[in-house]
Short mmCIF file of C-alpha atoms in Angstrom, two decimals:
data_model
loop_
_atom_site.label_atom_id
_atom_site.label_comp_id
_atom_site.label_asym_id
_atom_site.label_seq_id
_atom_site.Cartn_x
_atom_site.Cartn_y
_atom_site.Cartn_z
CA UNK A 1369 -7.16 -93.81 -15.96
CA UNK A 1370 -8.65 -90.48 -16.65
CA UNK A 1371 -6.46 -87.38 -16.02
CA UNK A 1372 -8.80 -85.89 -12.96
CA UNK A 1373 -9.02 -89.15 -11.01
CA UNK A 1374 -5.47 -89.66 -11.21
CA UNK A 1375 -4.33 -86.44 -9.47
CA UNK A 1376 -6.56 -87.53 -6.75
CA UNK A 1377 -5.60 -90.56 -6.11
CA UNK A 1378 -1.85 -90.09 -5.97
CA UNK A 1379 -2.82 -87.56 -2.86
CA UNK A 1380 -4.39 -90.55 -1.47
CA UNK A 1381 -1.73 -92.49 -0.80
CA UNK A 1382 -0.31 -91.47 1.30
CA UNK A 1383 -2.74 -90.40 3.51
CA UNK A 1384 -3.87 -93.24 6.32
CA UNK A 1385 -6.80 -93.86 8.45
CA UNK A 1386 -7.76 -95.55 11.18
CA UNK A 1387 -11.47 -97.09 12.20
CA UNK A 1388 -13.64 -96.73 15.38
CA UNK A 1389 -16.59 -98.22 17.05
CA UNK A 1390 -19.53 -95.48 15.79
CA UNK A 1391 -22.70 -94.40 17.34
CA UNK A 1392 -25.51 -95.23 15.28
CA UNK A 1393 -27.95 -92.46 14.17
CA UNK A 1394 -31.76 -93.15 13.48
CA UNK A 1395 -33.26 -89.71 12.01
CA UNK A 1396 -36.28 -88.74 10.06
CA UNK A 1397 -35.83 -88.77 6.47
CA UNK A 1398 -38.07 -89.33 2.71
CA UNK A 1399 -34.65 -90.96 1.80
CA UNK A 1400 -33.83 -93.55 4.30
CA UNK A 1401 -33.81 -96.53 1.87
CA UNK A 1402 -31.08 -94.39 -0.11
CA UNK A 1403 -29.18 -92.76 3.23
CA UNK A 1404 -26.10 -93.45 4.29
CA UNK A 1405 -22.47 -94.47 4.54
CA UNK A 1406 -20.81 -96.77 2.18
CA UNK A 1407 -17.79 -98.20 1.89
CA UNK A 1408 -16.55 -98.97 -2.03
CA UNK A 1409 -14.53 -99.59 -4.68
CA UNK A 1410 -14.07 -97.20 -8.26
CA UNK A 1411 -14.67 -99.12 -11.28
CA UNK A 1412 -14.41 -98.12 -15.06
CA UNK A 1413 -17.83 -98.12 -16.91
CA UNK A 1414 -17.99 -101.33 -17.84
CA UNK A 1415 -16.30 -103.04 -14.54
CA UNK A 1416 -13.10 -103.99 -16.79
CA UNK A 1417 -11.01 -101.95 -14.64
CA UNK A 1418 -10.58 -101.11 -10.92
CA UNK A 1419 -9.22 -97.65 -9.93
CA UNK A 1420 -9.95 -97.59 -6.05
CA UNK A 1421 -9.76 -100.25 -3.77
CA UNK A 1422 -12.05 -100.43 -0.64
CA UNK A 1423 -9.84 -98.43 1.79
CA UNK A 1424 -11.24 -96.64 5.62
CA UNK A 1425 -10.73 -93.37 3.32
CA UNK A 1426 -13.51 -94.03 0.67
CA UNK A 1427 -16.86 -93.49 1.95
CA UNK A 1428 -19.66 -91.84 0.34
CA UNK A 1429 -22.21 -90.46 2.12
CA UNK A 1430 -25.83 -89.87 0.60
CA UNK A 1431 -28.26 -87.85 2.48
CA UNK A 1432 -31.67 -86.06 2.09
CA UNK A 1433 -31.81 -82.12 0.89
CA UNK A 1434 -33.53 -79.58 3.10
CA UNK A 1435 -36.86 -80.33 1.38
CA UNK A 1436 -36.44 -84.07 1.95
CA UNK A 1437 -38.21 -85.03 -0.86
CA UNK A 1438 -38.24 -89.11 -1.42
CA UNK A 1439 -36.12 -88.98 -4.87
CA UNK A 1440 -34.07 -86.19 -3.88
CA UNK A 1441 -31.03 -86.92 -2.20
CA UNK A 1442 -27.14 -85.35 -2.03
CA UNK A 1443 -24.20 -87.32 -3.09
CA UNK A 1444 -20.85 -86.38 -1.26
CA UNK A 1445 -17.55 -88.04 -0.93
CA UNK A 1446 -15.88 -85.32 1.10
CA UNK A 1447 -13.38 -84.52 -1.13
CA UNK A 1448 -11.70 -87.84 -1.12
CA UNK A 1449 -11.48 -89.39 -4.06
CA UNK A 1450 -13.21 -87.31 -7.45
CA UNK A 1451 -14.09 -85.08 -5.50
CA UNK A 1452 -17.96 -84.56 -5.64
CA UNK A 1453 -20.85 -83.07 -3.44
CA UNK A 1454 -23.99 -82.86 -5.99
CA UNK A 1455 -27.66 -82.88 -5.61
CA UNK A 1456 -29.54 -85.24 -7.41
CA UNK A 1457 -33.21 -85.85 -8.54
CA UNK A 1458 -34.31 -89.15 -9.71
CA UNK A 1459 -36.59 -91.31 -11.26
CA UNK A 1460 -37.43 -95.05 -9.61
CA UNK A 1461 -36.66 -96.74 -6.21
CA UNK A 1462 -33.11 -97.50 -4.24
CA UNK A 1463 -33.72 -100.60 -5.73
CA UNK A 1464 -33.45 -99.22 -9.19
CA UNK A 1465 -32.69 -95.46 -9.57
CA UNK A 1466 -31.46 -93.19 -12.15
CA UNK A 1467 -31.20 -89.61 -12.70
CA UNK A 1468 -35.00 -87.50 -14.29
CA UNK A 1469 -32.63 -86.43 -16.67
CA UNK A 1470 -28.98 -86.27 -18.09
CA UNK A 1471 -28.72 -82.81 -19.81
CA UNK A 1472 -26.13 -80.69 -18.70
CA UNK A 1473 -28.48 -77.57 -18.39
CA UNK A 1474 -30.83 -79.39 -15.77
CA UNK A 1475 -28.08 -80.74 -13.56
CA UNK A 1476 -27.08 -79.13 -10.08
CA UNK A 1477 -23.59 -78.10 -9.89
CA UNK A 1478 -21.42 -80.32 -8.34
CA UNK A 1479 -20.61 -77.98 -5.22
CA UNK A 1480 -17.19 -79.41 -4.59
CA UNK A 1481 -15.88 -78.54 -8.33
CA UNK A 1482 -16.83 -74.41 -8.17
CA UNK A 1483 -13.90 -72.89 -6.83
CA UNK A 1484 -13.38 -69.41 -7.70
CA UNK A 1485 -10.06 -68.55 -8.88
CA UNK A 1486 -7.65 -67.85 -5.79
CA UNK A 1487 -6.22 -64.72 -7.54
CA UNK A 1488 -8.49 -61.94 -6.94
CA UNK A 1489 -10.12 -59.42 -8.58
CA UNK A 1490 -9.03 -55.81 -9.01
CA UNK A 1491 -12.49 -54.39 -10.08
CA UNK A 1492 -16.08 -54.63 -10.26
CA UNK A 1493 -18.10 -56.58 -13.53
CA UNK A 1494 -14.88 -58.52 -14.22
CA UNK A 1495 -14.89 -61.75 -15.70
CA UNK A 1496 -13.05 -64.80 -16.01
CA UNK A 1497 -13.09 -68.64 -17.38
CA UNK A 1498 -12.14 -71.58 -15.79
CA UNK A 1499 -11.87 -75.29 -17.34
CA UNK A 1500 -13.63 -77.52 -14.43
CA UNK A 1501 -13.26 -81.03 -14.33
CA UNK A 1502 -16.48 -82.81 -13.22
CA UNK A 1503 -18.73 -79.66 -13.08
CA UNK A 1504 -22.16 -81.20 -13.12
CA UNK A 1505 -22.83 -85.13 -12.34
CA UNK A 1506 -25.68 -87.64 -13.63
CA UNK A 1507 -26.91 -91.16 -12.60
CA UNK A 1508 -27.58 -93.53 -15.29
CA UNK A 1509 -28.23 -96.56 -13.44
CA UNK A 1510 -28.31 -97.21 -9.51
CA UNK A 1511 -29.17 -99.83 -6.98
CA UNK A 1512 -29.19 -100.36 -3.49
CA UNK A 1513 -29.74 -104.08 -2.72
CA UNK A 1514 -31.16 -105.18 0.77
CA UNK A 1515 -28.50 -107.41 2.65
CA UNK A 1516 -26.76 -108.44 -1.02
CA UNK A 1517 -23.33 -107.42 0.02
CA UNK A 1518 -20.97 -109.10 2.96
CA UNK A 1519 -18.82 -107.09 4.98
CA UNK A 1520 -14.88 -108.18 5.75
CA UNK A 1521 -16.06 -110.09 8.90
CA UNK A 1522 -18.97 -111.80 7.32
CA UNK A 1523 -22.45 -109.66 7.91
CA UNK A 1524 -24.68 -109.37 5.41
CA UNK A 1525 -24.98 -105.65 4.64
CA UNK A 1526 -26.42 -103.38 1.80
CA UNK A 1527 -25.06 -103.20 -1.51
CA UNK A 1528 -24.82 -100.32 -3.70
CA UNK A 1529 -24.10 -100.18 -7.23
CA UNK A 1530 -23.88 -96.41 -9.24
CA UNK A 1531 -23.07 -96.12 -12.36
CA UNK A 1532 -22.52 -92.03 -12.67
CA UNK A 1533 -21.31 -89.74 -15.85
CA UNK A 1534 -19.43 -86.82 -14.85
CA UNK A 1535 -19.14 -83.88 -17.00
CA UNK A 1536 -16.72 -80.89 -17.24
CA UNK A 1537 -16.33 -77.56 -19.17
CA UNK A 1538 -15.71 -74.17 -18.32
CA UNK A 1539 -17.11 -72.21 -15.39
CA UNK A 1540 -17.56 -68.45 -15.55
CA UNK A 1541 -16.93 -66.33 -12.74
CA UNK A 1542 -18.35 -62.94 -12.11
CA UNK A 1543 -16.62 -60.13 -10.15
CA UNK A 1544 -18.23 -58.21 -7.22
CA UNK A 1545 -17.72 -55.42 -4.78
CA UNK A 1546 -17.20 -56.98 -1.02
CA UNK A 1547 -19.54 -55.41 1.50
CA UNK A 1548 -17.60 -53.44 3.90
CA UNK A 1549 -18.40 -55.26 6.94
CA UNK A 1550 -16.40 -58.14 5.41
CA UNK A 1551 -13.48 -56.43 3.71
CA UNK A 1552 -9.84 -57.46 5.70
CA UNK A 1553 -9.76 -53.18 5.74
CA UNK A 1554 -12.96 -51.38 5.72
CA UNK A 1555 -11.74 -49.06 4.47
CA UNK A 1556 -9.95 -50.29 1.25
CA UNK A 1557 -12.58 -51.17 -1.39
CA UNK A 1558 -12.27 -55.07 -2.14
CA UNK A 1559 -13.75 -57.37 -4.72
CA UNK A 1560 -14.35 -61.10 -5.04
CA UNK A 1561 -15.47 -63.70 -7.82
CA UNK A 1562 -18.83 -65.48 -7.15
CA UNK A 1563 -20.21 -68.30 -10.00
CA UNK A 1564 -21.57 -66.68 -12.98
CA UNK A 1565 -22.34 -69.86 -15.21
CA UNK A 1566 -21.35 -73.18 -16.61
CA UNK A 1567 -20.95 -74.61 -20.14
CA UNK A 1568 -20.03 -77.83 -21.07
CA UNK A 1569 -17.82 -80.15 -23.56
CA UNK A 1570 -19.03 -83.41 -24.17
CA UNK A 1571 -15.53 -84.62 -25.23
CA UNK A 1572 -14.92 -84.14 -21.47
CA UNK A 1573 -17.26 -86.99 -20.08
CA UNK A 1574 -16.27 -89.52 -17.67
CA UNK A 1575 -18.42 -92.50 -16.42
CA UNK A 1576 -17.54 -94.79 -13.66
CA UNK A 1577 -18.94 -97.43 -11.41
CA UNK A 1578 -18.91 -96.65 -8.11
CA UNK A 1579 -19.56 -100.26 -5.96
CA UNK A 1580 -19.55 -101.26 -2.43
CA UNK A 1581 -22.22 -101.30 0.79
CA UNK A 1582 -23.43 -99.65 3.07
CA UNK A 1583 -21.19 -98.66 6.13
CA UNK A 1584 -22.76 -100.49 9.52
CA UNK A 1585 -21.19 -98.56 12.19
CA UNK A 1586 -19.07 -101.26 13.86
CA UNK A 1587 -15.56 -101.66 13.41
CA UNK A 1588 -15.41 -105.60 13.12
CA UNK A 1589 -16.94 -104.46 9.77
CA UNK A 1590 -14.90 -101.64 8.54
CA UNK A 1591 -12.00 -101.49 5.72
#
């Protein structure tokens, strides 16, 4: 198990959920086929080894962008489990779907990874490194399968199979001088760190295979 996911997942336990009956939403959207919420398990790249079980906790949630174009869609699992909120843009259909491309340098950053450092600046133009894990994400192989999966009371649902490399590196961070409307003192010149850049080390990479189906809103069918 890889040193990132392992942190995570020792949180998780011992954290607990429980499930409700949930109002269905029907909304507008270029990504429909890909939408929603899915229940799954966290697999190593080649399905040899299983690092999350299904649990109420692990959902991801995959959703159209503000342009709601048809092969652009966001991928966020609310912090749970790697944790990862990243746009992606890719080639194909939800029935076979992978990232336009898997350099580094065209990837979005993956939103819930940039965290400025907590101790602040003391002046303006300063600058500081961080090592990220999981930085910017790819997809090298999805599906989402029409009624292939069964839920845990026996209703065929969708499946949904991702295969995803995650990279890391270091993130740069850029000091600033805090406008005075939002300083805790007006009247006491402040300064914060806001994302400069990102580079990356391949030795860092990551794949898993994230597998499950699509969440249907009633609780009969919930983990």
């Amino acid at each position: 198990m890889k040193k990132h996911l392992i942190y995570i997942l020792l949180v998780l336990v011992s954290a607990s959920f429980t499930s409700c009956d949930e109002d269905l939403e029907i909304w507008d959207s270029n990504t429909l086929d890909y939408s929603g919420t899915y229940f799954y398990e966290l697999y190593n790249e080649d399905m040899t080894a299983k690092y999350v079980e299904y649990s109420h906790s692990n959902q991801i949630l995959i959703y159209n962008t503000a342009n709601n174009n048809p092969n652009e869609f966001w991928l966020d699992d609310h912090d749970t489990v790697f944790p990862i909120k990243s746009k992606f843009f890719v080639d194909g259909d939800p029935e076979d779907f992978n990232s336009q491309s898997l350099v580094f340098d065209d990837l979005t950053n993956n939103l819930s990874a940039i965290v400025p450092p907590a101790t602040k600046p003391t002046g303006l133009n300063e600058t500081v490194d961080v090592a990220t894990g999981y930085t910017r994400a790819a997809i090298l192989e999805g599906k989402i399968l029409k009624n292939e999966a069964t839920t845990v009371s026996g209703n065929p649902v969708d499946s949904i199979y991702v295969k995803i490399a995650l990279y890391s590196g270091d993130v740069k961070y850029t000091s600033y001088e805090v406008a005075e409307a939002d300083r805790v003192d007006p009247d006491v010149v402040e300064f914060a760190w806001e994302y400069d850049s990102a580079t990356y080390d391949s030795s860092l990479d990551e794949t898993y295979v994230i597998s499950g189906h699509r969440k249907t809103g009633f609780a009969e069918d919930d983990h």
